[in-house]
Amino acid sequence: MIVAERKPFEEIYECVKRHRKVLLLGCGTCVTVCMAGGEKEVNVLANQLALAARDRGDDVEVMEHTITRQCDDEFFDEATMKKVAEVDAVVSMGCGVGVQFCAAKFGDTAIYPGLNTKFYGATLEQGVWAERCAGCGECVLGDFGGVCPVARCSKSLLNGPCGGSADGKCEVDPENVDCAWQLIYDRMERLGRLEELEENRPMKDWSTNRDGGPRTVTREDVKL
Amino acid sequence: MSEQKTLKSGSRLEKILTEGHFAVTGELGPPKSADVEIIKKKAGYLKGVVDAVNITDNQTAIVRMSSMAAGLFALQAGLEPVVQITCRDRNRLAIQADVLGAQACGLRNILCLSGDHQRFGNHPGSKNVFDMDSIQLINMLKRMRDDKVFACGDEIRNTKKQPVVEPRPFIGAAANPFGDPFAFRVIRLAKKVKAGADFIQTQCIYDMERFKRWMTEVVNRGLHEQVYILAGITPLKSVRMAEYMRDKVAGLSVPDGLIERLEKAENPREEGEKIAVEQIQEIREIPGIAGVHIMAIEAEKSVAGLAEKAGLLPRPA
Ligand code: SF4
Ligand code: SF4
């Protein structure tokens, strides 16, 4: 899923207080799972904003609404569009994709991001999420025992660990980050495929990554 | 290695190693300013003491004068530079451009590194590159030199009518026998050799036992016959420095025995030098070692004394 984190309250408040009527729009997919921008978080933030506005004497009315997904046309139903039409601004609690989708859909309504979008990751335990994929566009997981060297090695090394790998941890953040290459090594050893890691891998073609410019995927076979 | 072999680069370091001399390389950190005098001063300390000098590339991710420019001044001051290139700050276009520039400037040795992460330096908010890793960098340089092509496959010539003028670096790489997983450390070296490394400089050695274990594996694989291995030495100056190396440098261990010696010593700096002399003597006895790489960053002045005491002087012409 896409993992995001709520922006600091004051940053959101600064945007909100420029308007009279604001809609907090939650997203029911990834950011609900990572507890950043779902119905619950929308509700908490709406209360905080309303309270702060009252305390500080700012004239702002805050409304809440959450849809299943902000990155898909079909979930912007009539009820949603009606709510948007009633406000001066929307704070999207979706990921960066959701915010932009809203911006494109809502025409002349101001839109602000309520979250900082972080990465494609997984839940490790309640309250902890970690990056797993960088969307490089040409997946090499099959060659590395299912551990991604592009996203999980701090230097995206493809030919083995740097000199800073110690006790299974990455030198860049030994407290929190495992050395991807220790994980790759352990997995490949378990799979009996260590000798594959002795092969020299050529430079990666990054044109399939963001480096090639913004990407689109087109499937002629399913297009309407 | 066969002595009749034609030289790949013609660098002094290559000649000394090919002739079978025990090589000595040093290190010179470029200034954190545009001050050329510092380079000249440091070069003065190292001239005639070492065969070649590594010029670091934004070492520990702290901005310094470029290794290329500082290398050129070191060359003018009578040293033979080993220009370091990391994969952190430059992509394949920039690195190849610099490699052409290095050749044109007479800089004949290039050391390929992945590079310290910028998180540790003075611009932690910068974007890193890592377009390639150090092994891919080695191979890119080897292909430029031996196949006379750029990474994209184009020939290294200005136009079709003009001649091929390729860079001819003596290609170096680093090895850290102390990082994890230990079993992969020799594999890493083998991959660097396969990629085209001509010489290797190791991380500084304090844990001699582990280093010897690593070297045994290196020799078992016959890697010492395919690449010149220079063992890394960094003289300890104080207990604090030793503890810092042990605790703060990932993938480095300093045995308690060494720290005790420094603690007991009346003059820890002298004791540190004594330890380094002993290490050099011990390393010379290890089969497969072609030289030492003395890293005394910001202590360039101390290298001459150490080299003298370790019996490394005078250097071959
Ligand atoms: S190789 Fe690329 S696509 Fe596959 S997990 Fe890593 S970053 Fe994602
Ligand atoms: S310690 Fe491991 S994960 Fe971190 S940069 Fe080095 S190889 Fe990559």
Coordinates of C-alpha atoms and ligand atoms in Angstrom, one line a residue:
Chain A
M1 CA 0.0 0.0 0.0
I2 CA 0.9 3.7 -0.1
V3 CA 2.0 4.8 3.3
A4 CA 1.5 8.3 4.5
E5 CA 1.6 10.4 7.6
R6 CA -0.6 13.2 8.8
K7 CA 0.9 16.6 8.4
P8 CA 1.6 18.6 11.5
F9 CA -1.6 20.3 12.8
E10 CA -0.3 23.8 12.5
E11 CA 0.6 23.4 8.9
I12 CA -2.9 22.2 8.1
Y13 CA -4.5 24.9 10.2
E14 CA -2.5 27.6 8.3
C15 CA -4.2 26.5 5.1
V16 CA -7.6 26.0 6.6
K17 CA -7.9 29.4 8.3
R18 CA -7.7 31.1 4.9
H19 CA -11.2 29.9 4.2
R20 CA -14.7 30.1 5.6
K21 CA -15.9 26.6 4.9
V22 CA -13.6 23.6 4.5
L23 CA -14.2 19.9 3.7
L24 CA -11.8 17.3 5.1
L25 CA -12.0 14.5 2.5
G26 CA -10.8 11.1 3.7
C27 CA -9.8 8.1 1.6
G28 CA -10.9 4.6 2.5
T29 CA -8.0 2.6 1.0
C30 CA -4.2 2.7 1.7
V31 CA -4.2 5.7 4.1
T32 CA -7.0 4.1 6.1
V33 CA -4.9 1.0 6.6
C34 CA -1.9 3.1 7.7
M35 CA -4.1 5.2 9.9
A36 CA -3.3 8.5 8.4
G37 CA -6.3 9.7 6.3
G38 CA -9.3 7.4 6.9
E39 CA -12.7 8.2 8.3
K40 CA -11.4 8.1 11.9
E41 CA -8.4 10.4 11.3
V42 CA -10.7 12.8 9.4
N43 CA -13.0 12.9 12.4
V44 CA -10.2 13.5 14.8
L45 CA -8.7 16.3 12.7
A46 CA -12.0 17.9 12.1
N47 CA -12.7 18.2 15.8
Q48 CA -9.2 19.6 16.5
L49 CA -9.6 22.2 13.7
A50 CA -13.0 23.3 14.9
L51 CA -11.8 23.6 18.4
A52 CA -8.7 25.6 17.5
A53 CA -10.8 27.9 15.3
R54 CA -13.1 28.6 18.1
D55 CA -10.3 29.2 20.6
R56 CA -8.4 31.5 18.2
G57 CA -11.5 33.3 17.0
D58 CA -11.2 32.3 13.4
D59 CA -14.3 31.9 11.4
V60 CA -14.0 28.5 9.9
E61 CA -16.5 25.8 9.5
V62 CA -15.2 22.3 9.0
M63 CA -17.1 19.4 7.3
E64 CA -16.0 15.8 7.0
H65 CA -16.5 13.2 4.4
T66 CA -14.7 10.0 3.4
I67 CA -14.9 8.1 0.1
T68 CA -13.7 4.6 -0.8
R69 CA -10.8 5.8 -3.0
Q70 CA -9.6 9.2 -4.1
C71 CA -7.7 7.9 -7.1
D72 CA -10.7 6.6 -9.1
D73 CA -13.4 8.5 -10.8
E74 CA -16.2 6.1 -9.8
F75 CA -16.0 6.9 -6.1
F76 CA -16.6 10.6 -6.6
D77 CA -20.4 10.3 -6.4
E78 CA -23.0 12.9 -6.6
A79 CA -23.2 13.3 -2.8
T80 CA -19.5 13.9 -2.7
M81 CA -19.5 16.5 -5.5
K82 CA -22.4 18.3 -3.8
K83 CA -20.4 18.6 -0.5
V84 CA -17.5 19.9 -2.4
A85 CA -19.6 22.5 -4.1
E86 CA -20.7 23.8 -0.7
V87 CA -17.1 24.6 0.5
D88 CA -14.3 27.1 -0.4
A89 CA -11.6 24.5 0.1
V90 CA -10.9 20.8 0.4
V91 CA -8.2 19.2 2.5
S92 CA -7.6 15.8 0.9
M93 CA -6.5 13.2 3.4
G94 CA -5.6 10.9 0.5
C95 CA -2.1 10.3 -0.7
G96 CA -0.4 12.6 -3.2
V97 CA -2.3 10.8 -5.9
G98 CA -5.6 11.4 -4.3
V99 CA -4.9 15.1 -3.7
Q100 CA -4.1 15.6 -7.4
F101 CA -7.1 13.6 -8.5
C102 CA -9.2 15.9 -6.4
A103 CA -7.5 19.0 -7.8
A104 CA -8.3 17.9 -11.3
K105 CA -11.9 17.0 -10.4
F106 CA -12.9 20.0 -8.2
G107 CA -12.1 22.7 -10.7
D108 CA -12.1 26.0 -8.9
T109 CA -12.1 24.8 -5.3
A110 CA -8.9 25.2 -3.4
I111 CA -7.2 22.0 -2.5
Y112 CA -4.6 21.2 0.2
P113 CA -2.8 18.0 1.1
G114 CA -3.5 16.8 4.7
L115 CA -0.8 14.1 4.5
N116 CA 2.9 13.6 3.7
T117 CA 3.0 10.7 1.3
K118 CA 6.0 8.5 2.2
F119 CA 6.4 5.2 0.3
Y120 CA 5.1 1.9 -0.9
G121 CA 5.3 -0.2 2.2
A122 CA 3.9 -2.8 4.5
T123 CA 2.7 -2.9 8.1
L124 CA 5.4 -4.5 10.2
E125 CA 3.4 -4.3 13.5
Q126 CA 0.7 -2.1 14.8
G127 CA 1.9 1.4 14.3
V128 CA 5.0 0.6 12.3
W129 CA 5.2 0.7 8.5
A130 CA 8.3 0.2 6.3
E131 CA 9.3 0.8 2.7
R132 CA 9.5 -2.2 0.5
C133 CA 9.3 -1.0 -3.2
A134 CA 10.5 2.1 -5.0
G135 CA 8.4 1.5 -8.2
C136 CA 11.5 1.2 -10.3
G137 CA 9.4 -0.2 -13.2
E138 CA 11.5 -3.3 -13.8
C139 CA 11.2 -5.7 -10.9
V140 CA 14.3 -7.7 -10.1
L141 CA 13.0 -9.3 -6.9
G142 CA 13.2 -12.8 -8.5
D143 CA 17.0 -12.5 -8.6
F144 CA 17.4 -11.4 -5.0
G145 CA 15.4 -13.9 -3.0
G146 CA 12.4 -11.6 -2.8
V147 CA 14.2 -8.7 -1.0
C148 CA 14.5 -5.5 -3.0
P149 CA 18.0 -4.0 -3.2
V150 CA 16.7 -0.9 -5.0
A151 CA 14.3 0.2 -2.3
R152 CA 15.8 -1.4 0.8
C153 CA 19.5 -0.9 0.4
S154 CA 20.2 2.8 1.3
K155 CA 22.6 2.9 -1.7
S156 CA 20.6 0.7 -4.1
L157 CA 23.6 -1.6 -4.5
L158 CA 23.0 -4.5 -6.9
N159 CA 26.3 -6.4 -6.4
G160 CA 26.4 -7.0 -2.6
P161 CA 26.7 -5.2 0.7
C162 CA 28.8 -2.0 1.2
G163 CA 31.4 -2.0 3.9
G164 CA 29.0 -0.5 6.4
S165 CA 26.8 -3.6 6.9
A166 CA 27.2 -4.6 10.5
D167 CA 25.3 -7.2 12.6
G168 CA 22.5 -7.2 10.0
K169 CA 21.9 -3.5 10.2
C170 CA 22.4 -0.7 7.7
E171 CA 25.0 1.8 8.5
V172 CA 22.7 4.6 7.6
D173 CA 20.3 3.9 10.4
P174 CA 21.4 0.9 12.5
E175 CA 18.5 1.4 15.0
N176 CA 15.7 1.1 12.6
V177 CA 16.9 -0.3 9.2
D178 CA 18.0 -3.8 8.4
C179 CA 20.8 -4.2 5.9
A180 CA 18.9 -5.3 2.7
W181 CA 22.0 -7.2 1.7
Q182 CA 22.1 -9.2 4.9
L183 CA 18.5 -10.2 4.2
I184 CA 19.3 -11.0 0.6
Y185 CA 22.2 -13.1 1.6
D186 CA 20.3 -15.0 4.2
R187 CA 17.4 -15.7 1.8
M188 CA 19.6 -16.8 -1.0
E189 CA 21.5 -19.1 1.3
R190 CA 18.3 -20.6 2.5
L191 CA 17.2 -21.1 -1.1
G192 CA 20.6 -22.7 -1.9
R193 CA 21.2 -20.1 -4.5
L194 CA 24.2 -18.2 -3.1
E195 CA 26.3 -18.7 -6.1
E196 CA 23.9 -16.5 -8.2
L197 CA 25.0 -13.6 -6.1
E198 CA 28.6 -14.1 -7.4
E199 CA 27.5 -13.0 -10.8
N200 CA 28.3 -9.4 -11.7
R201 CA 25.1 -7.4 -12.4
P202 CA 25.3 -4.7 -15.0
M203 CA 24.1 -1.1 -14.4
K204 CA 20.4 -0.9 -14.1
D205 CA 18.4 0.9 -16.8
W206 CA 16.7 3.6 -14.8
S207 CA 14.6 4.8 -17.7
T208 CA 11.8 2.7 -16.4
N209 CA 12.1 4.5 -13.1
R210 CA 11.0 8.1 -12.5
D211 CA 14.2 9.1 -14.1
G212 CA 12.6 8.5 -17.5
G213 CA 10.0 11.2 -16.8
P214 CA 6.5 10.8 -15.5
R215 CA 5.2 7.4 -16.4
T216 CA 1.9 6.0 -17.8
V217 CA 0.8 2.5 -18.3
T218 CA -1.6 1.9 -21.2
R219 CA -3.4 -1.3 -21.8
E220 CA -5.0 -1.3 -25.2
D221 CA -6.7 -4.6 -24.6
V222 CA -8.8 -3.3 -21.7
K223 CA -9.3 0.3 -22.9
L224 CA -12.9 1.3 -23.7
Chain B
M1 CA 51.7 -11.5 -12.2
S2 CA 53.9 -11.6 -15.2
E3 CA 56.5 -8.9 -15.4
Q4 CA 56.6 -8.7 -19.1
K5 CA 53.0 -7.7 -19.3
T6 CA 52.4 -4.4 -21.0
L7 CA 51.3 -1.7 -18.7
K8 CA 47.6 -0.8 -18.7
S9 CA 48.0 2.7 -17.6
G10 CA 51.6 3.4 -17.2
S11 CA 51.1 5.0 -13.8
R12 CA 53.9 4.9 -11.3
L13 CA 51.8 2.9 -9.0
E14 CA 51.2 0.3 -11.7
K15 CA 54.9 0.1 -12.5
I16 CA 56.0 -0.3 -8.9
L17 CA 53.5 -3.1 -8.3
T18 CA 54.3 -4.8 -11.6
E19 CA 58.0 -4.7 -10.7
G20 CA 57.1 -6.5 -7.5
H21 CA 58.0 -3.8 -5.1
F22 CA 56.1 -3.6 -1.8
A23 CA 54.0 -0.5 -2.6
V24 CA 53.1 2.3 -0.2
T25 CA 50.1 4.6 -0.8
G26 CA 48.9 7.4 1.3
E27 CA 45.9 9.7 1.5
L28 CA 45.4 13.4 1.1
G29 CA 42.1 15.0 2.0
P30 CA 41.3 18.1 -0.2
P31 CA 40.5 21.3 1.8
K32 CA 37.1 22.4 2.7
S33 CA 37.8 25.6 0.8
A34 CA 39.5 26.7 -2.3
D35 CA 42.8 27.0 -0.5
V36 CA 45.5 25.5 -2.7
E37 CA 48.3 26.1 -0.2
I38 CA 46.9 23.4 2.0
I39 CA 47.3 20.8 -0.8
K40 CA 50.8 21.9 -1.5
K41 CA 51.7 21.7 2.2
K42 CA 50.2 18.2 2.6
A43 CA 51.8 17.1 -0.6
G44 CA 55.2 18.2 0.8
Y45 CA 54.8 15.9 3.7
L46 CA 54.0 12.9 1.5
K47 CA 56.4 13.5 -1.4
G48 CA 59.1 10.7 -1.6
V49 CA 57.3 8.9 1.3
V50 CA 54.6 7.2 -0.6
D51 CA 54.3 5.9 -4.2
A52 CA 50.9 7.4 -4.8
V53 CA 48.3 9.3 -2.9
N54 CA 44.6 8.9 -2.7
I55 CA 42.7 12.1 -3.2
T56 CA 39.4 11.7 -1.5
D57 CA 36.0 12.6 -3.1
N58 CA 33.8 14.5 -0.7
Q59 CA 34.9 12.1 2.0
T60 CA 32.3 11.3 4.7
A61 CA 29.9 13.3 2.5
I62 CA 31.4 16.6 3.5
V63 CA 32.0 19.1 0.7
R64 CA 35.6 19.6 -0.2
M65 CA 37.5 20.6 -3.3
S66 CA 36.8 18.1 -6.0
S67 CA 39.2 15.1 -6.1
M68 CA 39.9 15.9 -9.7
A69 CA 41.1 19.5 -9.1
A70 CA 42.9 18.6 -5.9
G71 CA 44.5 15.7 -7.7
L72 CA 45.8 18.0 -10.4
F73 CA 47.5 20.2 -7.8
A74 CA 48.9 17.2 -6.1
L75 CA 50.3 16.1 -9.4
Q76 CA 51.9 19.5 -9.9
A77 CA 53.4 19.2 -6.5
G78 CA 55.2 16.1 -7.5
L79 CA 52.8 13.4 -6.2
E80 CA 51.1 10.7 -8.1
P81 CA 47.4 10.9 -7.3
V82 CA 44.9 8.2 -7.0
V83 CA 41.7 10.1 -7.8
Q84 CA 38.7 8.7 -5.8
I85 CA 35.3 8.6 -7.4
T86 CA 32.2 7.8 -5.5
C87 CA 28.8 6.8 -6.9
R88 CA 27.0 9.0 -4.5
D89 CA 27.2 12.4 -6.2
R90 CA 27.5 11.7 -9.9
N91 CA 25.7 9.7 -12.5
R92 CA 27.2 7.8 -15.5
L93 CA 27.3 10.9 -17.6
A94 CA 29.2 13.0 -15.1
I95 CA 31.6 10.2 -14.1
Q96 CA 32.6 9.4 -17.6
A97 CA 33.1 13.1 -18.4
D98 CA 35.4 13.3 -15.3
V99 CA 37.3 10.2 -16.3
L100 CA 38.1 11.7 -19.7
G101 CA 39.1 14.9 -17.9
A102 CA 41.3 12.9 -15.5
Q103 CA 43.1 11.3 -18.4
A104 CA 43.6 14.6 -20.2
C105 CA 45.1 16.0 -16.9
G106 CA 47.5 13.2 -16.5
L107 CA 45.7 11.6 -13.6
R108 CA 46.4 7.9 -14.1
N109 CA 44.9 6.1 -11.1
I110 CA 41.2 6.0 -10.2
L111 CA 39.7 4.4 -7.2
C112 CA 36.1 3.4 -7.4
L113 CA 33.9 3.6 -4.3
S114 CA 30.2 3.4 -3.6
G115 CA 30.6 6.4 -1.2
D116 CA 29.5 7.2 2.3
H117 CA 25.8 8.0 2.6
Q118 CA 25.1 11.7 2.7
R119 CA 23.2 11.3 5.9
F120 CA 26.6 11.4 7.7
G121 CA 27.9 14.5 6.1
N122 CA 27.2 18.3 6.1
H123 CA 24.4 18.2 3.5
P124 CA 22.0 15.5 4.8
G125 CA 19.2 17.1 2.8
S126 CA 20.9 16.4 -0.5
K127 CA 19.7 13.9 -3.1
N128 CA 22.0 11.0 -3.7
V129 CA 22.6 9.4 -7.1
F130 CA 23.8 5.8 -6.9
D131 CA 23.1 5.4 -10.6
M132 CA 25.6 2.5 -10.3
D133 CA 27.4 0.7 -7.6
S134 CA 31.2 0.5 -7.2
I135 CA 31.5 -2.8 -9.1
Q136 CA 29.6 -1.4 -12.0
L137 CA 31.8 1.7 -11.9
I138 CA 34.9 -0.5 -12.0
N139 CA 33.6 -2.3 -15.1
M140 CA 32.5 0.9 -16.8
L141 CA 36.1 2.2 -16.4
K142 CA 37.6 -1.1 -17.6
R143 CA 35.3 -1.0 -20.7
M144 CA 36.3 2.6 -21.4
R145 CA 40.0 1.6 -21.2
D146 CA 40.1 -1.8 -22.8
D147 CA 37.1 -1.8 -25.2
K148 CA 37.4 1.9 -25.8
V149 CA 33.6 2.4 -25.4
F150 CA 31.4 4.5 -23.2
A151 CA 28.8 2.8 -21.0
C152 CA 26.2 3.2 -23.8
G153 CA 28.5 1.3 -26.2
D154 CA 29.6 4.3 -28.3
E155 CA 33.2 4.5 -29.3
I156 CA 35.4 7.0 -27.4
R157 CA 36.1 9.4 -30.3
N158 CA 35.1 12.9 -31.0
T159 CA 33.8 12.2 -34.5
K160 CA 33.9 9.2 -36.8
K161 CA 36.9 10.8 -38.6
Q162 CA 38.8 11.6 -35.5
P163 CA 40.9 9.0 -33.6
V164 CA 39.8 7.0 -30.6
V165 CA 41.4 8.6 -27.6
E166 CA 40.4 6.5 -24.6
P167 CA 41.2 7.0 -20.9
R168 CA 43.7 4.6 -19.5
P169 CA 43.3 4.5 -15.8
F170 CA 44.9 2.1 -13.4
I171 CA 41.7 0.9 -11.7
G172 CA 41.5 0.7 -7.9
A173 CA 38.7 -0.5 -5.6
A174 CA 38.2 -0.8 -1.9
A175 CA 37.6 -3.9 0.2
N176 CA 36.3 -4.1 3.8
P177 CA 37.1 -7.5 5.3
F178 CA 35.4 -6.4 8.5
G179 CA 31.9 -5.8 7.2
D180 CA 29.1 -8.3 7.3
P181 CA 28.2 -10.9 6.2
F182 CA 31.7 -12.1 6.5
A183 CA 31.3 -14.9 4.0
F184 CA 30.3 -12.3 1.3
R185 CA 33.4 -10.3 1.8
V186 CA 35.6 -12.4 -0.4
I187 CA 32.8 -12.8 -2.9
R188 CA 32.7 -9.0 -3.1
L189 CA 36.4 -8.9 -3.8
A190 CA 36.1 -11.6 -6.5
K191 CA 33.3 -9.6 -8.1
K192 CA 35.5 -6.5 -8.1
V193 CA 38.3 -8.5 -9.7
K194 CA 35.9 -9.8 -12.3
A195 CA 34.7 -6.3 -13.0
G196 CA 38.3 -5.2 -13.8
A197 CA 39.9 -3.9 -10.6
D198 CA 43.7 -3.7 -10.9
F199 CA 44.4 -3.0 -7.3
I200 CA 42.6 -3.0 -4.0
Q201 CA 43.0 -0.9 -0.9
T202 CA 41.5 -2.4 2.3
Q203 CA 39.7 -0.7 5.1
C204 CA 42.1 0.0 8.0
I205 CA 43.0 -3.1 9.9
Y206 CA 43.0 -3.5 13.6
D207 CA 41.5 -6.9 13.9
M208 CA 44.5 -8.8 12.5
E209 CA 43.0 -12.2 13.2
R210 CA 39.9 -11.5 11.0
F211 CA 42.1 -9.9 8.3
K212 CA 44.2 -13.0 8.1
R213 CA 41.2 -15.2 7.9
W214 CA 40.0 -13.1 5.0
M215 CA 43.4 -13.2 3.3
T216 CA 43.5 -16.9 3.6
E217 CA 40.2 -17.1 1.6
V218 CA 41.5 -14.6 -0.9
V219 CA 44.6 -16.7 -1.5
N220 CA 42.6 -19.9 -1.6
R221 CA 40.6 -18.4 -4.4
G222 CA 43.7 -17.2 -6.2
L223 CA 42.5 -13.6 -6.1
H224 CA 45.9 -12.3 -5.0
E225 CA 47.3 -13.4 -8.3
Q226 CA 44.7 -11.3 -10.2
V227 CA 44.8 -8.1 -8.3
Y228 CA 47.3 -6.2 -6.1
I229 CA 46.1 -6.0 -2.5
L230 CA 47.2 -3.1 -0.4
A231 CA 46.4 -3.4 3.3
G232 CA 44.9 -0.4 5.0
I233 CA 46.7 1.2 8.0
T234 CA 45.5 4.1 10.1
P235 CA 47.7 4.9 13.1
L236 CA 45.7 5.4 16.3
K237 CA 46.4 8.7 18.0
S238 CA 44.5 8.3 21.2
V239 CA 42.2 6.1 23.3
R240 CA 39.4 8.3 22.2
M241 CA 40.1 7.8 18.5
A242 CA 40.3 4.0 19.0
E243 CA 37.0 4.0 20.8
Y244 CA 35.5 6.1 18.1
M245 CA 36.7 3.7 15.4
R246 CA 35.3 0.8 17.4
D247 CA 31.9 2.3 18.2
K248 CA 31.1 4.8 15.5
V249 CA 32.5 3.3 12.3
A250 CA 30.1 0.7 11.0
G251 CA 31.9 -2.5 10.1
L252 CA 35.1 -1.9 12.0
S253 CA 36.4 -3.6 15.1
V254 CA 39.2 -2.6 17.3
P255 CA 40.4 -5.3 19.7
D256 CA 40.5 -4.5 23.4
G257 CA 44.2 -5.4 23.6
L258 CA 45.0 -2.4 21.4
I259 CA 42.9 0.0 23.4
E260 CA 44.6 -1.3 26.6
R261 CA 48.0 -0.6 25.1
L262 CA 47.0 2.9 24.4
E263 CA 45.5 3.4 27.8
K264 CA 48.7 2.2 29.5
A265 CA 51.0 4.2 27.4
E266 CA 52.6 7.4 28.6
N267 CA 52.4 8.8 25.1
P268 CA 49.5 7.3 23.3
R269 CA 50.4 8.9 20.0
E270 CA 53.9 7.2 20.1
E271 CA 52.3 4.0 21.1
G272 CA 49.8 4.3 18.2
E273 CA 52.7 4.7 15.8
K274 CA 54.5 1.7 17.4
I275 CA 51.3 -0.4 16.9
A276 CA 51.1 0.7 13.3
V277 CA 54.8 -0.2 12.7
E278 CA 54.1 -3.7 14.1
Q279 CA 51.0 -4.0 12.0
I280 CA 52.9 -3.2 8.9
Q281 CA 55.6 -5.7 9.7
E282 CA 53.0 -8.4 10.4
I283 CA 51.1 -7.6 7.2
R284 CA 54.3 -7.9 5.1
E285 CA 54.5 -11.5 6.2
I286 CA 50.9 -12.3 5.1
P287 CA 51.0 -14.1 1.7
G288 CA 49.3 -12.2 -1.1
I289 CA 49.8 -8.7 0.2
A290 CA 51.4 -6.3 -2.3
G291 CA 51.7 -3.2 -0.2
V292 CA 50.2 -0.9 2.4
H293 CA 47.8 2.0 2.2
I294 CA 48.4 4.5 5.0
M295 CA 45.4 6.6 5.7
A296 CA 46.4 9.4 8.0
I297 CA 43.8 12.0 7.1
E298 CA 44.6 15.3 8.7
A299 CA 47.8 13.7 10.0
E300 CA 49.7 13.6 6.7
K301 CA 52.7 15.0 8.5
S302 CA 53.1 11.8 10.5
V303 CA 53.4 9.5 7.6
A304 CA 57.1 10.0 6.9
G305 CA 58.1 9.0 10.4
L306 CA 55.9 6.0 10.3
A307 CA 57.2 4.9 6.9
E308 CA 60.8 5.4 8.1
K309 CA 60.3 3.3 11.3
A310 CA 58.5 0.6 9.4
G311 CA 61.4 0.3 7.0
L312 CA 59.5 1.4 4.0
L313 CA 62.0 4.1 2.9
P314 CA 63.5 5.0 0.6
R315 CA 60.8 4.5 -2.1
P316 CA 61.8 3.1 -5.5
A317 CA 62.2 5.7 -8.2
Ligands
SF4_1 S1 12.9 -4.1 -8.0 FE1 11.8 -2.2 -8.4 S2 9.6 -2.9 -8.7 FE2 10.7 -4.6 -7.7 S3 10.3 -4.2 -5.5 FE3 12.3 -3.2 -6.0 S4 11.7 -1.1 -6.6 FE4 9.9 -2.3 -6.5
SF4_2 S1 24.6 -1.3 5.0 FE1 23.5 -2.7 3.7 S2 21.5 -1.7 3.2 FE2 22.9 -0.1 4.1 S3 23.9 0.8 2.3 FE3 25.2 -0.8 3.0 S4 24.6 -2.6 1.8 FE4 23.0 -1.1 1.6

